[in-house]
Every structure is written in C-alpha cells, then in structure tokens.
Short mmCIF file of C-alpha atoms in Angstrom, two decimals:
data_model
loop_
_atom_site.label_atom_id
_atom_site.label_comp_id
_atom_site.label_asym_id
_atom_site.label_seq_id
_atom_site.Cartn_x
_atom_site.Cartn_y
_atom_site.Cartn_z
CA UNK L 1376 0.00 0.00 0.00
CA UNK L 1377 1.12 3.65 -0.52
CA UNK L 1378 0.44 6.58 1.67
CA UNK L 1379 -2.32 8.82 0.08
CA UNK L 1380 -5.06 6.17 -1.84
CA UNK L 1381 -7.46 7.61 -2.29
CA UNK L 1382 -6.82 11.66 -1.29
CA UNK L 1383 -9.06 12.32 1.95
CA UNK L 1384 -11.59 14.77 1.79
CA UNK L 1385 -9.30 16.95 4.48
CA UNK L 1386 -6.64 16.84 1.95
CA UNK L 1387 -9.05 18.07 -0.89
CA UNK L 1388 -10.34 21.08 1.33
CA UNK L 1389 -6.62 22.17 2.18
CA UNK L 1390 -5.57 22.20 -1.15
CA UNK L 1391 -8.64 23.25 -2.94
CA UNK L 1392 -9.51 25.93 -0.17
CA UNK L 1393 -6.65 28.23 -1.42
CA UNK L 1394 -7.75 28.11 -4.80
CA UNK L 1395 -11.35 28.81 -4.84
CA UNK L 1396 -10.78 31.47 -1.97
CA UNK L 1397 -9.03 32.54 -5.14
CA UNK L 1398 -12.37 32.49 -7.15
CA UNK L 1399 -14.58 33.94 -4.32
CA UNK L 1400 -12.26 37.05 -3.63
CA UNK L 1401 -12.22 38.63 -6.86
CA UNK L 1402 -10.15 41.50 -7.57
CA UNK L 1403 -6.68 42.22 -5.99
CA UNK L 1404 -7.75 39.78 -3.10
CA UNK L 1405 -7.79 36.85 -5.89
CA UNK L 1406 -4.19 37.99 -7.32
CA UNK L 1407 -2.87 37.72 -3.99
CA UNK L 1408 -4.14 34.42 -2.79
CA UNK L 1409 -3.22 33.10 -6.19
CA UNK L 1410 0.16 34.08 -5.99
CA UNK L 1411 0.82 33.80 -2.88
CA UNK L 1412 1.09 37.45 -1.84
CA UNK L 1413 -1.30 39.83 -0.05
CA UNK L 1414 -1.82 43.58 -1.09
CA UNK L 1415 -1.01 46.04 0.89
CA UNK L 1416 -1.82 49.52 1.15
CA UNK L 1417 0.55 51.13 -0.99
CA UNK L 1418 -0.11 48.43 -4.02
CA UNK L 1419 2.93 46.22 -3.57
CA UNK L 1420 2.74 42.80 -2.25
CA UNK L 1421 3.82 41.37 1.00
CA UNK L 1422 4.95 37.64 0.87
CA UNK L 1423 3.09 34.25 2.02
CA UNK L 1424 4.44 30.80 2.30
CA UNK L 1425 3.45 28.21 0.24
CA UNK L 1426 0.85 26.83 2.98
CA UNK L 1427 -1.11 30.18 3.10
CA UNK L 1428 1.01 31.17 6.08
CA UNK L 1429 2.68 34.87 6.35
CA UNK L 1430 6.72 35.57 5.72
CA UNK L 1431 5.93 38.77 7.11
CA UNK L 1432 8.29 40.17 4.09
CA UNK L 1433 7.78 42.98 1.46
CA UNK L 1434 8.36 42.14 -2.10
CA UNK L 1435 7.83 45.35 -3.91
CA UNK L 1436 11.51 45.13 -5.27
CA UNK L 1437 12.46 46.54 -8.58
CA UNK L 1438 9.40 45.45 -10.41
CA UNK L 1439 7.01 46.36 -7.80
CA UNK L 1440 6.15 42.33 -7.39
CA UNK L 1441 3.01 41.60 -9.03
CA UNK L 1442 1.11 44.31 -9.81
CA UNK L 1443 -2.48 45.36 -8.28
CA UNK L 1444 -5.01 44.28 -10.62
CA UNK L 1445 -2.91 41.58 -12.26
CA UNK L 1446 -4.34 38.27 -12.52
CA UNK L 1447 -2.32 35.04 -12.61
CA UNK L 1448 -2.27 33.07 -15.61
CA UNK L 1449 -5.49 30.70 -15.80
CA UNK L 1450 -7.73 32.64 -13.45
CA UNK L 1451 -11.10 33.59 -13.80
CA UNK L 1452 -11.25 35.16 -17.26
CA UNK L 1453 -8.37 33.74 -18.40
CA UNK L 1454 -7.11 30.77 -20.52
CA UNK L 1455 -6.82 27.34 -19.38
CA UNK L 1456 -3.54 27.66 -18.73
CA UNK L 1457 -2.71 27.88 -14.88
CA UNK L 1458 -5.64 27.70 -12.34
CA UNK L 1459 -5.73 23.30 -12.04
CA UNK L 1460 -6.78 22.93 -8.78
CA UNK L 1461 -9.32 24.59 -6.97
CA UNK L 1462 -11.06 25.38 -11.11
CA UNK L 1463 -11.90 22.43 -12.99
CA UNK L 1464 -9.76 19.37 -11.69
CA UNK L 1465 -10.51 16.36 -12.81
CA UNK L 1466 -10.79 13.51 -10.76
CA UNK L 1467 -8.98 10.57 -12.20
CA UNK L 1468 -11.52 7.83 -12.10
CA UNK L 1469 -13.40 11.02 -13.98
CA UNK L 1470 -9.98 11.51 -16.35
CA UNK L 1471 -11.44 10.75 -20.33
CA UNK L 1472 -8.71 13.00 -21.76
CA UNK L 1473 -8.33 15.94 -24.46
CA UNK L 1474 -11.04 15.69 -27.66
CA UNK L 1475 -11.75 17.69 -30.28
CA UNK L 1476 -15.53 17.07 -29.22
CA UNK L 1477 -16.35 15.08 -26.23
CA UNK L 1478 -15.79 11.57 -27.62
CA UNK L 1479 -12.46 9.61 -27.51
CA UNK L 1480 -10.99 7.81 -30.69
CA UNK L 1481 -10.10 4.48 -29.56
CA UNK L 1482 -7.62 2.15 -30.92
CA UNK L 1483 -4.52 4.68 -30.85
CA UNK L 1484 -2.13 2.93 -27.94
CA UNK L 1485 -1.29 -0.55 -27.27
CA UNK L 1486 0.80 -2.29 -24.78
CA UNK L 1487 4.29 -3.14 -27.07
CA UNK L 1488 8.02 -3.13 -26.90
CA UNK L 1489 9.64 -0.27 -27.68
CA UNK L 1490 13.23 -1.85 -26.96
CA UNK L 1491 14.41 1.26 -25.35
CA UNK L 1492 14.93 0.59 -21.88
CA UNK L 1493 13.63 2.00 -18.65
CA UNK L 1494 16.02 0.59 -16.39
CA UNK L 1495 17.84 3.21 -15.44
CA UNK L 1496 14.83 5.52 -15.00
CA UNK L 1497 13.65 2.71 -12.49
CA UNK L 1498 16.96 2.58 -10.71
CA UNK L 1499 17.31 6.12 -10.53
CA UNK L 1500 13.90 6.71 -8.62
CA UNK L 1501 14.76 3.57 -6.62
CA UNK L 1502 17.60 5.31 -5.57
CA UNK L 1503 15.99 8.52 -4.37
CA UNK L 1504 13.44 6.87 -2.43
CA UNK L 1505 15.59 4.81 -0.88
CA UNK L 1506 17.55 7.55 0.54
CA UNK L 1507 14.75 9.89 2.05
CA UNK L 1508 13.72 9.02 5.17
CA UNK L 1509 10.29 7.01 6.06
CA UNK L 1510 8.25 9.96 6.75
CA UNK L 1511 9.87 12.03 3.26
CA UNK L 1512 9.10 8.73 1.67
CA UNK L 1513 5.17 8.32 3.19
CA UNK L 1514 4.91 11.62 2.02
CA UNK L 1515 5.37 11.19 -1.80
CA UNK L 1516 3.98 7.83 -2.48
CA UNK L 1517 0.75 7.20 -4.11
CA UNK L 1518 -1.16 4.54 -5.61
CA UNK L 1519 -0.66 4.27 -9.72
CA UNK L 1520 -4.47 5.41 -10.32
CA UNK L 1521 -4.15 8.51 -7.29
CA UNK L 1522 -6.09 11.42 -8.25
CA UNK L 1523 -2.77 13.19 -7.40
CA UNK L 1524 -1.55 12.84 -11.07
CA UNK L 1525 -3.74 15.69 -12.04
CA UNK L 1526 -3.84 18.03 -9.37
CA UNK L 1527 -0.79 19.99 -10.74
CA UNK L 1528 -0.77 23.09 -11.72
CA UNK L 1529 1.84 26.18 -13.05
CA UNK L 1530 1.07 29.02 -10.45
CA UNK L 1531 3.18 29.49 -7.37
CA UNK L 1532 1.48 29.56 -3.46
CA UNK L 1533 -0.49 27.18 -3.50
CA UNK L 1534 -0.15 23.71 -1.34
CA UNK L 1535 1.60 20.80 -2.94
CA UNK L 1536 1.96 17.42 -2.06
CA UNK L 1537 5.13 15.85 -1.99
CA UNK L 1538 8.86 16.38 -0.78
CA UNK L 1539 10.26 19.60 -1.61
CA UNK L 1540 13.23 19.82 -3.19
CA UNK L 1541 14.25 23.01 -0.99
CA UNK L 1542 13.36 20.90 1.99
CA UNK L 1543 15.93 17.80 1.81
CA UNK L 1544 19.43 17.65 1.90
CA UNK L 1545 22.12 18.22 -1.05
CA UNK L 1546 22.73 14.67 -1.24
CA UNK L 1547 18.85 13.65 -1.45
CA UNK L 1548 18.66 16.86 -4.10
CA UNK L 1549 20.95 15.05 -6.26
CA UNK L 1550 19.16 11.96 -6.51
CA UNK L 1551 16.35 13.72 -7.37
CA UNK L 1552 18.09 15.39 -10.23
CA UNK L 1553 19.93 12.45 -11.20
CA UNK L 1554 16.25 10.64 -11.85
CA UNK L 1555 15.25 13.68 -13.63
CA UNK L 1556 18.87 13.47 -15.99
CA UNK L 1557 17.59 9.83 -16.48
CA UNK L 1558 14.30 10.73 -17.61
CA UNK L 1559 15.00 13.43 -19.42
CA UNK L 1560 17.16 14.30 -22.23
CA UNK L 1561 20.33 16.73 -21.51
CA UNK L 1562 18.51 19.65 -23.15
CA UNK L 1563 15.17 18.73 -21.11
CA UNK L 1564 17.00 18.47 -17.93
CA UNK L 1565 19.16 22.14 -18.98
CA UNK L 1566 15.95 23.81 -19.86
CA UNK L 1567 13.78 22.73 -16.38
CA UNK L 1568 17.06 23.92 -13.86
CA UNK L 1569 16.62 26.99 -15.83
CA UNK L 1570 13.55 27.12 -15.29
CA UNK L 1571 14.15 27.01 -11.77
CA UNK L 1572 16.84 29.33 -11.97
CA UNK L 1573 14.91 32.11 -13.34
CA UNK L 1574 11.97 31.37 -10.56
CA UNK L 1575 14.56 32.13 -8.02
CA UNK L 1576 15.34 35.27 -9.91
CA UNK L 1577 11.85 36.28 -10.23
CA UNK L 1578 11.94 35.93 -6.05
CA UNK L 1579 15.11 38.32 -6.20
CA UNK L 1580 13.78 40.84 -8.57
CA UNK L 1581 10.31 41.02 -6.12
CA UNK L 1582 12.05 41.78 -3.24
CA UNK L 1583 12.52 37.92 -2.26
CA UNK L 1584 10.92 36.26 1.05
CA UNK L 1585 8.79 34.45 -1.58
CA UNK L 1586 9.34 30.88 -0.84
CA UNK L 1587 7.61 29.67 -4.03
CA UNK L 1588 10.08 31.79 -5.83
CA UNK L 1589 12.97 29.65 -5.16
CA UNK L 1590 14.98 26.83 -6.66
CA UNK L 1591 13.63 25.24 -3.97
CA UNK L 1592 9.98 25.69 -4.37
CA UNK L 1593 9.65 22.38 -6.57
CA UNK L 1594 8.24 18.88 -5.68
CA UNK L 1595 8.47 14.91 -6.01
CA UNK L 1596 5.91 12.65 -6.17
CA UNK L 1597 5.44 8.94 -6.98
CA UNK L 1598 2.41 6.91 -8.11
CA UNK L 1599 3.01 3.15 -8.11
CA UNK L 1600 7.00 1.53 -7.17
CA UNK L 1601 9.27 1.90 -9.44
CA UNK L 1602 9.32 -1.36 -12.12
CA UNK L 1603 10.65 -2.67 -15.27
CA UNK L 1604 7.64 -4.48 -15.17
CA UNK L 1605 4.12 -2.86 -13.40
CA UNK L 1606 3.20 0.37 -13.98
CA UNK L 1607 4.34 3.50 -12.16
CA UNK L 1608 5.35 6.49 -12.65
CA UNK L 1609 6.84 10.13 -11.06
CA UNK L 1610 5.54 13.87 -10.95
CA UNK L 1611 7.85 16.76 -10.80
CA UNK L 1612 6.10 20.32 -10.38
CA UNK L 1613 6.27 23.76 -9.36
CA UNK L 1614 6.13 27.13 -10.72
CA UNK L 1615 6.42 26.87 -14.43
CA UNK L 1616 7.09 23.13 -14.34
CA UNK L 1617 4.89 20.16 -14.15
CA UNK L 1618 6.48 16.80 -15.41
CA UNK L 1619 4.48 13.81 -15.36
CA UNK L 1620 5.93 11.09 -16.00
CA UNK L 1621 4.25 7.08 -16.45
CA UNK L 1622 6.20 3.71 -17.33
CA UNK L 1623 5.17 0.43 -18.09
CA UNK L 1624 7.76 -1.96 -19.15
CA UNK L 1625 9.76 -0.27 -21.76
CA UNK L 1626 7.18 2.30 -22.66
CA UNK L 1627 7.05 5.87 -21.32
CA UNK L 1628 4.39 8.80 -21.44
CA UNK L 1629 5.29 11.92 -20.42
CA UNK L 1630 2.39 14.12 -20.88
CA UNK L 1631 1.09 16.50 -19.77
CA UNK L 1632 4.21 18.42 -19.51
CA UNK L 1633 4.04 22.21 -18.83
CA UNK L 1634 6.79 24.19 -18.96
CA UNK L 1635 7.14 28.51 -18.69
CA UNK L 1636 9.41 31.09 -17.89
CA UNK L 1637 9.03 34.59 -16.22
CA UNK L 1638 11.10 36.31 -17.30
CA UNK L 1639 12.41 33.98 -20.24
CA UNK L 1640 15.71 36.08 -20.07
CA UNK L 1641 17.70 37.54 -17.54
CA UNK L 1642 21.65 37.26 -15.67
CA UNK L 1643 21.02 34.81 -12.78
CA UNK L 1644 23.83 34.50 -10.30
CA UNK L 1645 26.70 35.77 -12.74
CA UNK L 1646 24.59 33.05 -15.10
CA UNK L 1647 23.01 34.52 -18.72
CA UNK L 1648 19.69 32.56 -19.29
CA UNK L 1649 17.46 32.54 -21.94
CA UNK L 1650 14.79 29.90 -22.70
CA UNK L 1651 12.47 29.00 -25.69
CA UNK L 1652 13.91 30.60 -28.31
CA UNK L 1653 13.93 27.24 -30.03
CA UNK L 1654 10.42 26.79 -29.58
CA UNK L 1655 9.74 30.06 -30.84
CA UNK L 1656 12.57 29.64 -33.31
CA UNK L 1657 10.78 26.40 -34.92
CA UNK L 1658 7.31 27.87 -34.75
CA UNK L 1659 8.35 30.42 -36.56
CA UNK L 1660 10.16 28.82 -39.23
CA UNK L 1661 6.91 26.77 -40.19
CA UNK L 1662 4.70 29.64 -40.16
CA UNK L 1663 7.22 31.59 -43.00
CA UNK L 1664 7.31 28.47 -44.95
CA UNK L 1665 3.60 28.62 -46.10
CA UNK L 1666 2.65 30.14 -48.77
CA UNK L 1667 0.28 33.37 -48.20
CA UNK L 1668 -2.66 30.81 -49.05
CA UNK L 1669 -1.31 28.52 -46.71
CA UNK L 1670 -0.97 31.51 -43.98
CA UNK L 1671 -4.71 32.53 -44.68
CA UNK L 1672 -5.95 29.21 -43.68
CA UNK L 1673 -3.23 29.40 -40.73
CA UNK L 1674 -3.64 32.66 -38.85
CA UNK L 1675 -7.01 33.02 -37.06
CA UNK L 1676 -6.01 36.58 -36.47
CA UNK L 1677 -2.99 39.14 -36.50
CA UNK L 1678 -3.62 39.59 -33.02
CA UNK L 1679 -3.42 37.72 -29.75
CA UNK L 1680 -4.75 38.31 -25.82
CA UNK L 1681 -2.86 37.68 -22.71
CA UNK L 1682 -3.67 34.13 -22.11
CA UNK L 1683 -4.49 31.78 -25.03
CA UNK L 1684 -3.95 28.00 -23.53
CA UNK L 1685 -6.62 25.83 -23.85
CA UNK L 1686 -4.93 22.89 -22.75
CA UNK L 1687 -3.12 23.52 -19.46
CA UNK L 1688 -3.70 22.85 -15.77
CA UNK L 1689 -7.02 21.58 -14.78
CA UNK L 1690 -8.24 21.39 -18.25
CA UNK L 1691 -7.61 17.15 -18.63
CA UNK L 1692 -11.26 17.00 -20.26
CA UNK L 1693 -10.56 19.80 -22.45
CA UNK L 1694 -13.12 19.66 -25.70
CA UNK L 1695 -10.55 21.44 -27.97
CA UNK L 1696 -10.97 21.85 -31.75
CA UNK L 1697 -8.78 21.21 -34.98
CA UNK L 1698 -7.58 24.62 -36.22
CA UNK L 1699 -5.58 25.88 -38.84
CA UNK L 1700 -4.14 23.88 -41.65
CA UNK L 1701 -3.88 20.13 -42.08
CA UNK L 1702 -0.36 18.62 -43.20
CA UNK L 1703 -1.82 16.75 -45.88
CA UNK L 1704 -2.29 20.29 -47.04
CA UNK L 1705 1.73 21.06 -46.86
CA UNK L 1706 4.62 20.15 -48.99
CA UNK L 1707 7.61 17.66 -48.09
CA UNK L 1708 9.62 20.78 -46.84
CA UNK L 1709 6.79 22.17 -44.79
CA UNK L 1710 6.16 18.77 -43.28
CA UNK L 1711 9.73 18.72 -42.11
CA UNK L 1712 9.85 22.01 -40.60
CA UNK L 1713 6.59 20.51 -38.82
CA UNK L 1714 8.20 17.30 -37.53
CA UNK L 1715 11.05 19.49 -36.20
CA UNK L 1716 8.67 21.52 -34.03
CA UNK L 1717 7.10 18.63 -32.89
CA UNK L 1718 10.83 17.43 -31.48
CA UNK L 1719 11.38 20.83 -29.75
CA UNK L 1720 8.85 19.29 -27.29
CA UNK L 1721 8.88 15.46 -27.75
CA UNK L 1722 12.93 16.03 -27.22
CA UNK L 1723 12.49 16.94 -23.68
CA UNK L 1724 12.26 13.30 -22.63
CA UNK L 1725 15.22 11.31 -23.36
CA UNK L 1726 16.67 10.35 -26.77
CA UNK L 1727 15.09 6.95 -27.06
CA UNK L 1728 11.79 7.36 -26.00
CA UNK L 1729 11.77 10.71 -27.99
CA UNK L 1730 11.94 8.64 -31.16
CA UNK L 1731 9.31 6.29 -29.86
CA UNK L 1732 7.00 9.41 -29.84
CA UNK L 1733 7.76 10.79 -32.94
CA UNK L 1734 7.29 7.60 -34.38
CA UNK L 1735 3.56 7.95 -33.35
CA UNK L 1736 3.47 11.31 -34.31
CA UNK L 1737 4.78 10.34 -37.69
CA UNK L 1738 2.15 8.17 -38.28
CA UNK L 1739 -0.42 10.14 -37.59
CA UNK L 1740 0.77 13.26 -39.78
CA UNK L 1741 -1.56 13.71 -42.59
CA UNK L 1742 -4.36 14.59 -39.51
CA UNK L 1743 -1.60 17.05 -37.51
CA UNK L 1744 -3.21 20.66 -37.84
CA UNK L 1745 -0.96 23.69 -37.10
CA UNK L 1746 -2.62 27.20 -36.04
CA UNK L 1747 -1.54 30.39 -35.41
CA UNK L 1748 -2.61 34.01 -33.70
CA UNK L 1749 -0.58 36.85 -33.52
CA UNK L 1750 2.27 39.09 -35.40
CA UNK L 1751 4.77 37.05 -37.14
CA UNK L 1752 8.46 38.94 -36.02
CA UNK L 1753 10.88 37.68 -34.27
CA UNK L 1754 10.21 39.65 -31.50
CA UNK L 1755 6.65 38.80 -31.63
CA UNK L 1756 4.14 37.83 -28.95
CA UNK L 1757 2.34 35.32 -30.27
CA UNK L 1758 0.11 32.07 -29.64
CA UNK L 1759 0.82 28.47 -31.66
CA UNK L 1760 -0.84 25.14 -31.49
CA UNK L 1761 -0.33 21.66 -32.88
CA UNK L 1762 -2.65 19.48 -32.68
CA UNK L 1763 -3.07 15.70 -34.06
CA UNK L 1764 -4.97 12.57 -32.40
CA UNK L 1765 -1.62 11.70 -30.67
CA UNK L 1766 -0.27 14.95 -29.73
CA UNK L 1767 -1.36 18.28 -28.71
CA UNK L 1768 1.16 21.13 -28.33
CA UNK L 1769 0.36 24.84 -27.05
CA UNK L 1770 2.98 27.92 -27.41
CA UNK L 1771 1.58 30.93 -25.95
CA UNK L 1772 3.67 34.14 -25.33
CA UNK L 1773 1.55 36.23 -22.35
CA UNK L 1774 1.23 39.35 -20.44
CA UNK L 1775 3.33 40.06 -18.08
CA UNK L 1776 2.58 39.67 -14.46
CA UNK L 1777 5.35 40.32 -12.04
CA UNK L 1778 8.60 40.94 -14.37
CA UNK L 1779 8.78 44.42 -16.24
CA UNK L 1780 5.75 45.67 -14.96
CA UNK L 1781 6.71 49.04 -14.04
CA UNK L 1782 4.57 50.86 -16.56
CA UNK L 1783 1.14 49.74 -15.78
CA UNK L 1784 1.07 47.11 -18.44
CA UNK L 1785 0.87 43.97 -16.43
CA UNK L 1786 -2.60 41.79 -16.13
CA UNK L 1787 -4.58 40.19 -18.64
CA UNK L 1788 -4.79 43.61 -20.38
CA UNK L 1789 -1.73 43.99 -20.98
CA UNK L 1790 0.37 43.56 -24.18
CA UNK L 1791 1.94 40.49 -24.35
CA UNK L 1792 5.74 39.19 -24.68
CA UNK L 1793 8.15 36.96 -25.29
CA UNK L 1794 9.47 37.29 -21.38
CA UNK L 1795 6.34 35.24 -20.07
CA UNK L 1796 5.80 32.50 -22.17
CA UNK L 1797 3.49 29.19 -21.72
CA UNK L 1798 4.45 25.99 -23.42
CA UNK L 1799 2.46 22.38 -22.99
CA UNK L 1800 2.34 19.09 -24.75
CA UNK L 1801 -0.22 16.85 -24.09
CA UNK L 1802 -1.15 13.32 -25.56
CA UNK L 1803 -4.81 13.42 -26.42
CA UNK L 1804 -7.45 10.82 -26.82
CA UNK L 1805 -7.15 9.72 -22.82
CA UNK L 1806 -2.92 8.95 -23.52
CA UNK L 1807 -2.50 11.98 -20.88
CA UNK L 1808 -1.06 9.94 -17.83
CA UNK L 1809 -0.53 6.70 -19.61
CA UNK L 1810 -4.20 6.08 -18.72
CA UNK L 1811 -4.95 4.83 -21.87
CA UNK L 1812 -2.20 2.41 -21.48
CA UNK L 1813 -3.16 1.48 -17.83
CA UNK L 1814 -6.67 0.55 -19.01
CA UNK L 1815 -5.16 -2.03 -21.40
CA UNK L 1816 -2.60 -3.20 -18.82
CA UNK L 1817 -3.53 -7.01 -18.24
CA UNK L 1818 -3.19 -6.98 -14.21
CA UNK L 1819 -5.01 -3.45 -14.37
CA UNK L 1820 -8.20 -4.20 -12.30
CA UNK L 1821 -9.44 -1.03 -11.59
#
C-alpha cells in the first residue's frame, strides 16, 4: 500500500480551499491568494508561504512584485492555462482526456516493446526513495491510479503534495536530479534547472521572502513503485514546471508536460539565461514556410490576448478543436519544418523514448493541424498550437505579471511578450497519464 489512496476529503479542502478562496475574492484579493502574496496599502505585495502562512516580508523590489489588478495566468477570465486545482480538476476515475468534441478515438495505444529501456529511469527513482527518510518517503507515495496525477498546476502559493526539493538535503537533491537526468534528455533536464533558476530570480527581482520563488519551491511525487515491469510512474512540479511522468515496461508517457518562464531572459547569479527561443525559433520557421494561401488558412487573427492556452492545468477533459491547416495540405519541406517543431517538445524526454513518440506522431501526420494568432516577427508575442490525435502542443507568449511591470502594463490587459511565455504538450485521446495504457494493462483491475 502507498500513503495517500485515495486523497481524503481533508486533503481536498486544504488544497482546494486556497484556490477557490481565489475564485470567491475577486479582484486584488484573488491575485494575492493566487500568488501567494497579499496587497497592501501602498499596491505592492507582502509575501506568504506556500501553505497560506505569512513571511511577514515585502516584495515590492524593482518590479514592484506583481502588480495590483494583475491576474495570474489561468484565473477567472483567463485561458486554461494555470488555475488546475481549486477550477476544474478532474478527478482521475473522472480523467477521459483531451477531444476535439467530447468523444475519444479508440484504438490509438497498445501495450508493445519499444526496446528502449527503462532501467535506469527505475533505478534512478529507486535510488531517491531509498535515501529519504520514512516519513519524506510516506509523504510522496501514491497509488498508480491517485487522483494526485492531475492536481498539478503552473502558479506558485499554492499547497503541494510531496517532498520539496528546498526541503531535503544536497545529497537527497541530487538523486532527485539524477532521476530527472535519467528521464530526461540533456537539453530537457538544462531547460527545467533553468527554469528554476529564473523562478529564483523572479523571487530576487520582487524583493525575495517568496518561498515559491525559489529553486527550492519544486516537488516529487510517486504513483506506483518503481518497475521494469508494473506500472508506475513520477511527478515533478512547481512554478512553471509540471512533469508527469508514467512507465510500463519499456514504454514511457510523459504528458502532460508544462513548462514557462518569467522572465524567459535575464543574468542569474553571474549566469546569462534565456529559454524557448527554439520553440519560438521552430514555430516560426513553419509559419514563413507557407505560402500566403497557406498563412490565410493558418492565422485566425494578427492579433493575440494575454492568455491563449486551452490545454493547461485543470483542463484534462478539455473539448478542444482542430484549427488551422492540415499537413496533408503542406509540402515535403513544410512537413519537415513541422516534424522538427514537434521534437522541440517530444525532445524533452530522453533520446530513445523521444523517437518512440515521434514515431507515433509520424504516423499520424496527414491529420496534424498547425494554427496560429498573432504578429509574425521575431520579436513577436504570439500564440501556436499543434494538434493531431496523438499529440497536442500549445505555445503561448503572455502578459506580463510580475517581471517588467513598471509601466502599468501587467494583467490580462496587458500587451503580451516573449518574457512570459506558456508551453504544454499533451497526448490526447485519454494517452494523458498513460491512462490509456493502464486501461489495457492485463493486471489493471481497476
């Protein structure tokens, strides 16, 4: 038996309770208690802890913090890209998975040999549970079917489950990121420390005593035991980040992965970062490879708002559309330049399994629609989806909400940029999870 199967309904009230205080307080009340800060007087924002309890700390800093009126990303009125849960989480014995209208093609995983193995994925998280201690360990353990698998989400301050990483010891850290570097491919694992990295400067730059705006501020969990054989898998989440991660055998899902950035540039302890410019990079060499026909069919308009997901946190369910242009529409070139966006994402688990997935994407090409909204410069902000029965991928450049916010412009209002961007990839058709593959799994009996 694991520790939390299923969640209790104390659990659900702690963690739901600061999220749809969220919803009830409206206004500047529902910024802070989404972010984890409370307004004060003069319109910057004093710091909470991650459990709802008071640092006591100013975080005006240079940017102000987040600014009054600002909403997170994914709050009421905005995309589906941040709220999870509190909003619309789904419970998993409730989980059908992403459509493009309510009902589920069937038929599109199978249980099979991939030949790429998992075993040092399973030795890895062997090896950091082994060293926590029995309470860390209680703590993070879940059964393979938990409802915990989607109750992630990509704001900061509110309660997650789990160890935190900011909570063990260096040596226990590294285990941790050792599983991630064996998951993971070497750019994956590069682009979610940096993603870290430039949480913990986003604490700096608003006046720190955040403790959600830390390296630290990220999380472990672990449904099932780690097997070459049964099915398990790992979660790792925080701000900005939300890796989930199933295996069965020699097959791996990891969907839905979320990953963002706020600020997506910036000097970090004596450290130059800069993240998804290959992601914009890719989108944009697709988009300039259609012809103006092409683009017509393409670009749903030259403009986009400050939150555009569909697909993110607390939106497993999501009834979501083909847009845009089929590939059966585009030429061998264009298809290429497709296939190489799709392995910006797919490439953030490692090598082997990346070519599993594109595989599947591959196959499934002709149907893989690509859509656009927004300018078309480099600098641009703008909004990008992919979307095929087997993969679903969301690139969505947003207003800013607590970095460069001096003039006014944060906020779902304001004009969006390319220093606050959203990214997800999801496997539709109930694959989110490896549900799909759990159903099919002969000793599955629930």
């Amino acid at each position: 038996m694991h520790g939390h199967r299923p969640r209790t309904p104390e659990a659900d009230r702690s963690r739901r309770w600061f999220m749809n205080k969220a919803l009830l307080a409206g206004g500047v009340a529902a910024v802070a208690t989404m972010t984890g800060c409370s307004s004060n007087t003069s319109g910057t924002a004093t710091a909470s802890s991650s459990s709802g309890a008071p640092n006591g700390a100013a975080s005006g800093g240079p940017g102000g913090g987040v600014p009054t009126g600002a909403m997170p990303s994914g709050g009421p009125g905005g995309g589906g890209s941040g709220m999870g849960p509190g909003q619309s989480e789904v419970k998993y014995a409730d989980f059908t998975g992403v459509s493009t209208d309510g009902k589920i093609t069937d038929g599109l995983y199978s249980i099979h040999a991939t030949d790429v193995s998992t075993d040092g994925i399973v030795k890895a998280a062997q090896a950091f549970l082994d060293g926590l201690s029995a309470k860390e360990r209680t703590s993070c353990t879940f059964d393979v079917d938990d409802d915990e698998w989607l109750a992630w989400s990509n704001v900061d301050g509110y309660q997650r489950k789990g160890v935190r990483m900011g909570d063990i010891t260096a040596g226990k850290r590294n285990l941790g990121y050792a599983l991630l570097a064996a998951a993971l491919s070497a750019d994956g694992l590069t682009r979610t420390r940096n993603i870290m990295k430039l949480n913990a400067f986003l604490g700096d730059y608003s006046g720190g005593n955040r403790d959600t705006l830390t390296e630290g501020a990220y999380f472990f969990t672990f449904m099932g035991t780690p097997s070459t054989t049964k099915p398990w898998g790992f979660q790792y989440e925080g701000h900005h980040v939300a890796i989930n991660y199933f295996v069965l055998g020699d097959q791996v899902v990891m969907t839905p992965t979320f990953m963002g950035s706020e600020p997506t540039s910036a000097t970090y302890q004596g450290e130059k970062i800069t993240l998804f410019r290959t992601e914009t990079k890719a989108g944009l060499t697709l988009l300039r490879s259609l012809t103006a026909a092409q683009r017509a069919k393409v670009i749903s308009s030259g403009k986009k708002s400050g939150d555009d997901m569909k697909a993110g946190a607390g939106q497993d369910n999501a009834e979501l559309a083909y847009q845009g242009l089929a590939a059966k529409e585009f030429s061998s070139a264009q298809r290429t330049h497709l296939l190489d966006l799709v392995r910006v994402y797919v490439g953030t688990m490692n090598d082997g399994h990346a070519e599993v997935k594109m595989a599947e994407v591959e196959a499934h090409l002709d149907s893989t629609y690509f859509s656009w909204m927004g300018e078309t410069k480099d600098s641009s902000a703008f909004y990008y989806r992919v979307h095929s029965p087997v993969v679903l991928i969301e690139y969505d450049a947003q207003s800013p909400l607590a970095y460069g916010t001096k003039g006014g412009t944060g906020g779902p209002g304001g004009t969006p940029t390319q220093q606050h961007i959203h990214t997800i990839i999801r496997t539709p058709n109930g694959g989110d999870y490896g549900v799909d593959l759990l159903k099919l799994h002969p000793d599955n009996d629930h």
